[in-house]
mmCIF file of C-alpha atoms in Angstrom:
data_model
loop_
_atom_site.group_PDB
_atom_site.id
_atom_site.type_symbol
_atom_site.label_atom_id
_atom_site.label_comp_id
_atom_site.label_asym_id
_atom_site.label_seq_id
_atom_site.Cartn_x
_atom_site.Cartn_y
_atom_site.Cartn_z
ATOM 1 C CA MET A 1 73.152 66.939 37.680
ATOM 2 C CA SER A 2 73.223 69.528 34.900
ATOM 3 C CA LEU A 3 76.640 70.744 33.822
ATOM 4 C CA LEU A 4 77.597 74.397 34.219
ATOM 5 C CA PRO A 5 78.176 75.943 30.763
ATOM 6 C CA VAL A 6 81.509 77.717 30.332
ATOM 7 C CA ALA A 7 82.008 79.890 27.256
ATOM 8 C CA CYS A 8 85.251 79.406 25.314
ATOM 9 C CA LEU A 9 85.974 82.213 22.854
ATOM 10 C CA LEU A 10 88.204 80.645 20.230
ATOM 11 C CA GLY A 11 89.568 81.883 16.948
ATOM 12 C CA PRO A 12 92.606 82.398 14.759
ATOM 13 C CA THR A 13 95.076 85.178 15.300
ATOM 14 C CA ALA A 14 93.755 88.708 14.609
ATOM 15 C CA SER A 15 90.122 87.585 14.723
ATOM 16 C CA GLY A 16 89.175 89.990 17.533
ATOM 17 C CA LYS A 17 89.122 87.677 20.546
ATOM 18 C CA THR A 18 90.593 90.191 22.989
ATOM 19 C CA ALA A 19 88.192 92.967 21.980
ATOM 20 C CA ALA A 20 85.174 90.695 22.372
ATOM 21 C CA ALA A 21 86.362 89.294 25.707
ATOM 22 C CA LEU A 22 86.938 92.767 27.144
ATOM 23 C CA ALA A 23 83.595 94.009 25.850
ATOM 24 C CA PHE A 24 81.914 91.153 27.700
ATOM 25 C CA ALA A 25 84.038 91.796 30.795
ATOM 26 C CA ALA A 26 82.890 95.440 30.822
ATOM 27 C CA ARG A 27 79.340 94.240 31.505
ATOM 28 C CA HIS A 28 79.802 91.169 33.706
ATOM 29 C CA PRO A 29 82.011 90.016 36.629
ATOM 30 C CA VAL A 30 84.391 87.999 34.464
ATOM 31 C CA GLU A 31 87.767 86.344 34.950
ATOM 32 C CA ILE A 32 89.569 85.392 31.744
ATOM 33 C CA VAL A 33 91.592 82.201 31.338
ATOM 34 C CA SER A 34 94.028 82.381 28.424
ATOM 35 C CA VAL A 35 94.030 79.448 25.997
ATOM 36 C CA ASP A 36 97.249 80.507 24.284
ATOM 37 C CA SER A 37 100.568 78.658 24.268
ATOM 38 C CA ALA A 38 102.566 81.840 23.547
ATOM 39 C CA LEU A 39 101.076 84.067 26.246
ATOM 40 C CA VAL A 40 102.395 81.800 28.992
ATOM 41 C CA TYR A 41 105.932 83.152 28.437
ATOM 42 C CA ARG A 42 107.353 86.125 30.279
ATOM 43 C CA GLU A 43 109.467 88.679 28.348
ATOM 44 C CA MET A 44 107.504 87.914 25.168
ATOM 45 C CA ASP A 45 104.953 90.701 24.959
ATOM 46 C CA ILE A 46 105.074 92.368 21.546
ATOM 47 C CA GLY A 47 105.383 89.348 19.282
ATOM 48 C CA THR A 48 102.617 87.464 21.090
ATOM 49 C CA ALA A 49 100.177 90.419 20.965
ATOM 50 C CA LYS A 50 99.832 89.996 24.718
ATOM 51 C CA PRO A 51 96.973 92.007 26.260
ATOM 52 C CA SER A 52 98.268 95.321 27.553
ATOM 53 C CA ALA A 53 98.489 96.209 31.233
ATOM 54 C CA GLU A 54 95.363 98.353 30.817
ATOM 55 C CA GLU A 55 93.460 95.517 29.164
ATOM 56 C CA ARG A 56 94.514 93.062 31.850
ATOM 57 C CA ALA A 57 93.454 95.537 34.526
ATOM 58 C CA ALA A 58 89.933 95.569 33.089
ATOM 59 C CA ALA A 59 89.411 91.967 34.208
ATOM 60 C CA PRO A 60 91.571 89.382 35.974
ATOM 61 C CA HIS A 61 93.575 87.322 33.455
ATOM 62 C CA HIS A 62 95.072 83.902 34.131
ATOM 63 C CA LEU A 63 97.791 81.756 32.497
ATOM 64 C CA ILE A 64 99.673 84.772 31.146
ATOM 65 C CA ASP A 65 103.341 85.371 32.077
ATOM 66 C CA ILE A 66 103.539 82.174 34.116
ATOM 67 C CA ILE A 67 106.814 80.610 32.876
ATOM 68 C CA ASP A 68 110.252 81.633 31.646
ATOM 69 C CA PRO A 69 110.987 81.275 27.900
ATOM 70 C CA ALA A 70 113.625 78.662 28.742
ATOM 71 C CA ASP A 71 110.941 76.412 30.254
ATOM 72 C CA THR A 72 108.158 74.352 28.706
ATOM 73 C CA TYR A 73 104.432 74.167 29.349
ATOM 74 C CA SER A 74 102.406 71.201 28.145
ATOM 75 C CA ALA A 75 98.792 70.649 27.181
ATOM 76 C CA ALA A 76 98.498 68.417 30.253
ATOM 77 C CA GLN A 77 99.643 71.289 32.488
ATOM 78 C CA PHE A 78 97.188 73.601 30.783
ATOM 79 C CA ARG A 79 94.313 71.185 31.348
ATOM 80 C CA ALA A 80 95.080 70.843 35.047
ATOM 81 C CA ASP A 81 95.556 74.600 35.508
ATOM 82 C CA ALA A 82 92.458 75.559 33.537
ATOM 83 C CA LEU A 83 90.179 73.172 35.430
ATOM 84 C CA ARG A 84 91.559 74.393 38.754
ATOM 85 C CA LEU A 85 91.111 78.036 37.747
ATOM 86 C CA VAL A 86 87.530 77.533 36.555
ATOM 87 C CA ASP A 87 86.743 75.905 39.913
ATOM 88 C CA GLU A 88 88.245 78.880 41.772
ATOM 89 C CA ILE A 89 86.522 81.492 39.585
ATOM 90 C CA VAL A 90 83.134 79.864 40.042
ATOM 91 C CA ALA A 91 83.740 79.618 43.797
ATOM 92 C CA ARG A 92 84.367 83.383 43.833
ATOM 93 C CA GLY A 93 80.999 83.972 42.222
ATOM 94 C CA LYS A 94 82.578 85.200 38.990
ATOM 95 C CA VAL A 95 82.019 84.131 35.382
ATOM 96 C CA PRO A 96 84.892 82.139 33.825
ATOM 97 C CA LEU A 97 85.633 82.929 30.181
ATOM 98 C CA LEU A 98 88.259 80.963 28.285
ATOM 99 C CA VAL A 99 89.868 82.916 25.437
ATOM 100 C CA GLY A 100 92.529 81.929 22.921
ATOM 101 C CA GLY A 101 93.628 80.175 19.783
ATOM 102 C CA THR A 102 95.721 77.188 20.880
ATOM 103 C CA MET A 103 93.340 74.479 19.761
ATOM 104 C CA LEU A 104 95.464 71.657 21.171
ATOM 105 C CA TYR A 105 94.926 73.142 24.629
ATOM 106 C CA TYR A 106 91.181 73.294 24.073
ATOM 107 C CA LYS A 107 91.120 69.724 22.789
ATOM 108 C CA ALA A 108 93.075 68.526 25.824
ATOM 109 C CA LEU A 109 90.687 70.365 28.124
ATOM 110 C CA THR A 110 87.508 68.978 26.591
ATOM 111 C CA GLN A 111 88.552 65.542 25.336
ATOM 112 C CA GLY A 112 91.289 64.475 27.693
ATOM 113 C CA LEU A 113 94.866 63.565 26.878
ATOM 114 C CA ASN A 114 96.540 61.064 24.611
ATOM 115 C CA ASP A 115 99.110 58.799 26.191
ATOM 116 C CA LEU A 116 102.094 60.462 24.500
ATOM 117 C CA PRO A 117 105.607 60.353 25.945
ATOM 118 C CA SER A 118 106.980 63.555 27.474
ATOM 119 C CA ALA A 119 109.668 65.569 25.734
ATOM 120 C CA ASP A 120 113.184 64.161 26.049
ATOM 121 C CA ALA A 121 116.061 66.659 25.854
ATOM 122 C CA ASP A 122 118.602 64.064 24.706
ATOM 123 C CA VAL A 123 116.418 62.773 21.886
ATOM 124 C CA ARG A 124 115.651 66.297 20.730
ATOM 125 C CA ALA A 125 119.317 67.237 20.793
ATOM 126 C CA ALA A 126 120.122 64.211 18.637
ATOM 127 C CA LEU A 127 117.373 65.090 16.156
ATOM 128 C CA ASP A 128 118.533 68.712 16.040
ATOM 129 C CA ALA A 129 122.051 67.502 15.252
ATOM 130 C CA ASP A 130 120.724 65.270 12.468
ATOM 131 C CA ALA A 131 118.712 68.174 11.050
ATOM 132 C CA GLU A 132 121.729 70.462 11.198
ATOM 133 C CA ARG A 133 123.692 67.918 9.182
ATOM 134 C CA ASP A 134 121.038 66.607 6.773
ATOM 135 C CA GLY A 135 118.217 69.190 6.802
ATOM 136 C CA TRP A 136 114.628 68.872 7.983
ATOM 137 C CA PRO A 137 113.352 67.479 4.650
ATOM 138 C CA ALA A 138 115.628 64.479 5.254
ATOM 139 C CA LEU A 139 114.082 63.969 8.693
ATOM 140 C CA HIS A 140 110.647 64.351 7.112
ATOM 141 C CA ALA A 141 111.575 61.501 4.764
ATOM 142 C CA ARG A 142 112.676 59.459 7.794
ATOM 143 C CA LEU A 143 109.313 60.136 9.420
ATOM 144 C CA ALA A 144 107.500 59.024 6.255
ATOM 145 C CA VAL A 145 109.023 55.566 6.701
ATOM 146 C CA VAL A 146 107.928 55.043 10.319
ATOM 147 C CA ASP A 147 104.753 57.161 10.385
ATOM 148 C CA PRO A 148 103.522 57.871 6.839
ATOM 149 C CA SER A 149 100.156 59.174 8.058
ATOM 150 C CA THR A 150 101.743 61.927 10.147
ATOM 151 C CA ALA A 151 104.369 62.752 7.523
ATOM 152 C CA ALA A 152 101.667 63.193 4.883
ATOM 153 C CA ARG A 153 100.105 66.091 6.772
ATOM 154 C CA LEU A 154 103.372 67.880 7.616
ATOM 155 C CA ALA A 155 105.413 70.177 5.402
ATOM 156 C CA PRO A 156 109.015 69.014 4.851
ATOM 157 C CA ASN A 157 110.350 72.027 6.787
ATOM 158 C CA ASP A 158 107.875 71.906 9.697
ATOM 159 C CA SER A 159 110.735 71.308 12.107
ATOM 160 C CA GLN A 160 108.781 71.450 15.364
ATOM 161 C CA ARG A 161 106.171 68.873 14.372
ATOM 162 C CA ILE A 162 108.583 66.600 12.509
ATOM 163 C CA GLN A 163 110.854 66.551 15.556
ATOM 164 C CA ARG A 164 107.977 65.786 17.919
ATOM 165 C CA ALA A 165 106.642 62.962 15.742
ATOM 166 C CA LEU A 166 110.082 61.359 15.449
ATOM 167 C CA GLU A 167 110.697 61.852 19.167
ATOM 168 C CA ILE A 168 107.442 60.057 19.995
ATOM 169 C CA PHE A 169 108.359 57.141 17.739
ATOM 170 C CA MET A 170 111.876 56.907 19.176
ATOM 171 C CA LEU A 171 110.603 56.941 22.762
ATOM 172 C CA SER A 172 107.533 54.707 22.379
ATOM 173 C CA GLY A 173 108.303 52.567 19.361
ATOM 174 C CA LYS A 174 104.871 53.507 18.016
ATOM 175 C CA PRO A 175 103.872 56.067 15.378
ATOM 176 C CA MET A 176 102.284 59.242 16.715
ATOM 177 C CA SER A 177 99.265 58.729 14.437
ATOM 178 C CA ALA A 178 98.504 55.421 16.178
ATOM 179 C CA LEU A 179 98.817 56.927 19.655
ATOM 180 C CA LEU A 180 96.589 59.859 18.716
ATOM 181 C CA ALA A 181 93.936 57.452 17.446
ATOM 182 C CA ALA A 182 93.921 55.501 20.722
ATOM 183 C CA PRO A 183 91.261 56.222 23.367
ATOM 184 C CA ARG A 184 92.078 59.260 25.483
ATOM 185 C CA SER A 185 92.678 59.105 29.203
ATOM 186 C CA GLN A 186 90.264 61.266 31.182
ATOM 187 C CA ASP A 187 90.617 62.694 34.628
ATOM 188 C CA ALA A 188 87.603 62.630 36.891
ATOM 189 C CA ASP A 189 84.513 64.036 35.199
ATOM 190 C CA THR A 190 84.195 67.798 35.541
ATOM 191 C CA PRO A 191 80.977 69.636 36.396
ATOM 192 C CA TYR A 192 81.405 71.864 33.325
ATOM 193 C CA ARG A 193 80.200 71.904 29.745
ATOM 194 C CA PHE A 194 82.703 73.855 27.670
ATOM 195 C CA VAL A 195 80.999 75.632 24.749
ATOM 196 C CA PRO A 196 83.197 76.789 21.835
ATOM 197 C CA ILE A 197 82.306 80.158 20.341
ATOM 198 C CA ALA A 198 84.353 80.490 17.173
ATOM 199 C CA LEU A 199 85.367 83.773 15.574
ATOM 200 C CA GLU A 200 85.769 82.775 11.926
ATOM 201 C CA PRO A 201 86.181 84.907 8.789
ATOM 202 C CA SER A 202 83.606 84.934 6.023
ATOM 203 C CA ASP A 203 86.396 86.390 3.867
ATOM 204 C CA ARG A 204 89.865 84.958 4.501
ATOM 205 C CA ALA A 205 91.442 87.955 2.714
ATOM 206 C CA VAL A 206 90.141 90.298 5.423
ATOM 207 C CA LEU A 207 91.891 88.263 8.107
ATOM 208 C CA HIS A 208 95.069 88.127 6.022
ATOM 209 C CA GLY A 209 95.027 91.916 5.822
ATOM 210 C CA ARG A 210 94.666 92.170 9.589
ATOM 211 C CA ILE A 211 97.546 89.753 10.086
ATOM 212 C CA GLU A 212 99.840 91.833 7.891
ATOM 213 C CA ALA A 213 98.808 95.054 9.642
ATOM 214 C CA ARG A 214 99.351 93.467 13.058
ATOM 215 C CA PHE A 215 102.821 92.230 12.120
ATOM 216 C CA ASP A 216 103.735 95.707 10.863
ATOM 217 C CA ALA A 217 102.466 97.207 14.123
ATOM 218 C CA MET A 218 104.533 94.749 16.161
ATOM 219 C CA LEU A 219 107.651 95.761 14.261
ATOM 220 C CA ALA A 220 106.851 99.433 14.794
ATOM 221 C CA HIS A 221 106.492 98.828 18.541
ATOM 222 C CA GLY A 222 109.935 97.236 18.915
ATOM 223 C CA PHE A 223 109.492 93.539 18.161
ATOM 224 C CA ILE A 224 113.021 93.150 16.791
ATOM 225 C CA ASP A 225 114.455 94.731 19.938
ATOM 226 C CA GLU A 226 112.373 92.302 22.012
ATOM 227 C CA VAL A 227 113.879 89.333 20.172
ATOM 228 C CA ARG A 228 117.346 90.891 20.366
ATOM 229 C CA ALA A 229 116.986 91.060 24.164
ATOM 230 C CA LEU A 230 115.887 87.415 24.313
ATOM 231 C CA ARG A 231 118.916 86.371 22.247
ATOM 232 C CA ALA A 232 121.195 88.372 24.534
ATOM 233 C CA ARG A 233 120.162 86.235 27.525
ATOM 234 C CA GLY A 234 122.377 83.481 26.192
ATOM 235 C CA ASP A 235 120.233 80.580 27.421
ATOM 236 C CA LEU A 236 117.674 80.437 24.596
ATOM 237 C CA ASN A 237 117.859 78.845 21.160
ATOM 238 C CA LEU A 238 115.619 78.026 18.213
ATOM 239 C CA SER A 239 114.998 74.460 19.408
ATOM 240 C CA MET A 240 112.928 75.741 22.340
ATOM 241 C CA PRO A 241 109.126 75.967 22.044
ATOM 242 C CA SER A 242 109.168 79.633 23.067
ATOM 243 C CA MET A 243 111.461 80.623 20.220
ATOM 244 C CA ARG A 244 109.427 78.583 17.770
ATOM 245 C CA CYS A 245 106.448 80.861 18.285
ATOM 246 C CA VAL A 246 105.310 82.499 15.063
ATOM 247 C CA GLY A 247 107.379 85.591 14.321
ATOM 248 C CA TYR A 248 110.085 84.884 16.882
ATOM 249 C CA ARG A 249 111.847 82.266 14.767
ATOM 250 C CA GLN A 250 111.816 84.561 11.716
ATOM 251 C CA ALA A 251 113.109 87.559 13.710
ATOM 252 C CA TRP A 252 115.816 85.407 15.340
ATOM 253 C CA GLU A 253 117.002 84.105 11.968
ATOM 254 C CA TYR A 254 117.002 87.667 10.591
ATOM 255 C CA LEU A 255 119.233 88.742 13.474
ATOM 256 C CA ASP A 256 121.437 85.743 12.643
ATOM 257 C CA GLY A 257 121.856 87.247 9.182
ATOM 258 C CA ALA A 258 119.983 84.408 7.474
ATOM 259 C CA PHE A 259 117.973 86.822 5.321
ATOM 260 C CA ALA A 260 117.160 90.487 4.789
ATOM 261 C CA TYR A 261 114.614 92.550 6.723
ATOM 262 C CA ASP A 262 111.984 92.538 3.965
ATOM 263 C CA GLU A 263 112.261 88.771 3.625
ATOM 264 C CA MET A 264 111.887 88.423 7.391
ATOM 265 C CA CYS A 265 108.667 90.432 7.190
ATOM 266 C CA ASP A 266 107.334 88.253 4.384
ATOM 267 C CA LYS A 267 108.274 85.058 6.216
ATOM 268 C CA GLY A 268 106.694 86.286 9.466
ATOM 269 C CA VAL A 269 103.417 87.177 7.780
ATOM 270 C CA PHE A 270 103.383 83.893 5.841
ATOM 271 C CA ALA A 271 104.011 81.848 8.993
ATOM 272 C CA THR A 272 101.187 83.673 10.768
ATOM 273 C CA ARG A 273 98.823 82.982 7.875
ATOM 274 C CA GLN A 274 99.761 79.304 8.022
ATOM 275 C CA LEU A 275 99.019 79.302 11.748
ATOM 276 C CA CYS A 276 95.657 80.914 11.012
ATOM 277 C CA LYS A 277 94.889 78.190 8.467
ATOM 278 C CA ARG A 278 95.680 75.453 10.998
ATOM 279 C CA GLN A 279 93.544 77.147 13.650
ATOM 280 C CA LEU A 280 90.574 77.339 11.291
ATOM 281 C CA THR A 281 90.993 73.673 10.366
ATOM 282 C CA TRP A 282 90.785 72.744 14.053
ATOM 283 C CA LEU A 283 87.737 74.951 14.570
ATOM 284 C CA ARG A 284 85.835 73.602 11.593
ATOM 285 C CA ALA A 285 86.228 70.093 12.986
ATOM 286 C CA MET A 286 83.996 71.153 15.925
ATOM 287 C CA PRO A 287 80.385 70.722 14.760
ATOM 288 C CA GLU A 288 79.114 71.930 18.146
ATOM 289 C CA ARG A 289 80.738 75.365 17.864
ATOM 290 C CA VAL A 290 78.789 78.621 17.745
ATOM 291 C CA VAL A 291 80.139 80.582 14.765
ATOM 292 C CA VAL A 292 80.534 84.366 14.751
ATOM 293 C CA ASP A 293 81.736 86.074 11.578
ATOM 294 C CA CYS A 294 84.802 88.036 12.673
ATOM 295 C CA CYS A 295 84.626 90.105 9.474
ATOM 296 C CA ALA A 296 81.210 91.553 10.341
ATOM 297 C CA GLU A 297 81.118 95.185 11.437
ATOM 298 C CA ASP A 298 79.306 94.162 14.612
ATOM 299 C CA ALA A 299 81.445 91.063 15.250
ATOM 300 C CA THR A 300 82.280 92.145 18.800
ATOM 301 C CA GLU A 301 78.628 92.585 19.726
ATOM 302 C CA ARG A 302 77.717 89.266 18.136
ATOM 303 C CA ALA A 303 80.436 87.530 20.117
ATOM 304 C CA VAL A 304 79.321 89.212 23.356
ATOM 305 C CA ALA A 305 75.750 88.061 22.691
ATOM 306 C CA ALA A 306 76.891 84.493 22.098
ATOM 307 C CA ILE A 307 78.982 84.490 25.291
ATOM 308 C CA THR A 308 76.063 85.966 27.254
ATOM 309 C CA ARG A 309 73.686 83.257 26.008
ATOM 310 C CA THR A 310 76.178 80.521 26.813
ATOM 311 C CA ALA A 311 77.137 81.772 30.265
ATOM 312 C CA LYS A 312 73.490 82.571 31.039
ATOM 313 C CA VAL A 313 74.300 85.948 32.624
#
């Protein structure tokens, strides 16, 4: 039985994914499934560049605003939800289109899941306490002893990933690098062939300029007030995945008085550029991807053409 091709429009932040997806949706009966770990959170609209109400009205969108910022959402949950949604969209006679930049989600969807232990609140609290006392570079050094391979690819202040790698070792007794290298567990075979269409820049400087302009626009539209409202809830903190989203951590620390406004802007833009770099590294490890230059003047039309060929509509 031939597999049904499903187009997956992937790309780094500010590469034009939303514009291309909506341009395709204007011509075909599409339902969009978000592949974005930040868009799942309610009350986080500006800093995540969430599609507007008008954009979401142009085509049904899924996996947006599905959990509270105090909760967590895993790659395993995404895989189960995405497969279920694609089934339902196809059953409705519509065209499923996956769109986003969370490459771990895409990898989980297409390659299955590693047998990694789930998050443990007590272990994370202990690691946070150690980091508060000793600093994240000290925990990075601790990680280098038990999992040198993982430590070598992480910056000494990459708190989220250092914490997760140490948590995995503490819970399993095995380094994360070894577990990631182990064969992946697969659910039952799916009837789909997921095809990555990658929006990538021919000139990284163009994307960097877009990132800076987007961050400025977010600030102009009230991003700091959005973070201020999240802080005022009283049940959120910087150890939570939601508040570790790019931009939110920097704005939170600015409101804490950790640094000045201009420095917050610089840190937010830098963190977004680093995210972009990681996203492109993931993409370029996919030899099967269809590449569209997101810097081209007709990038949207090129992406629409690639989606159309893949989805065979």
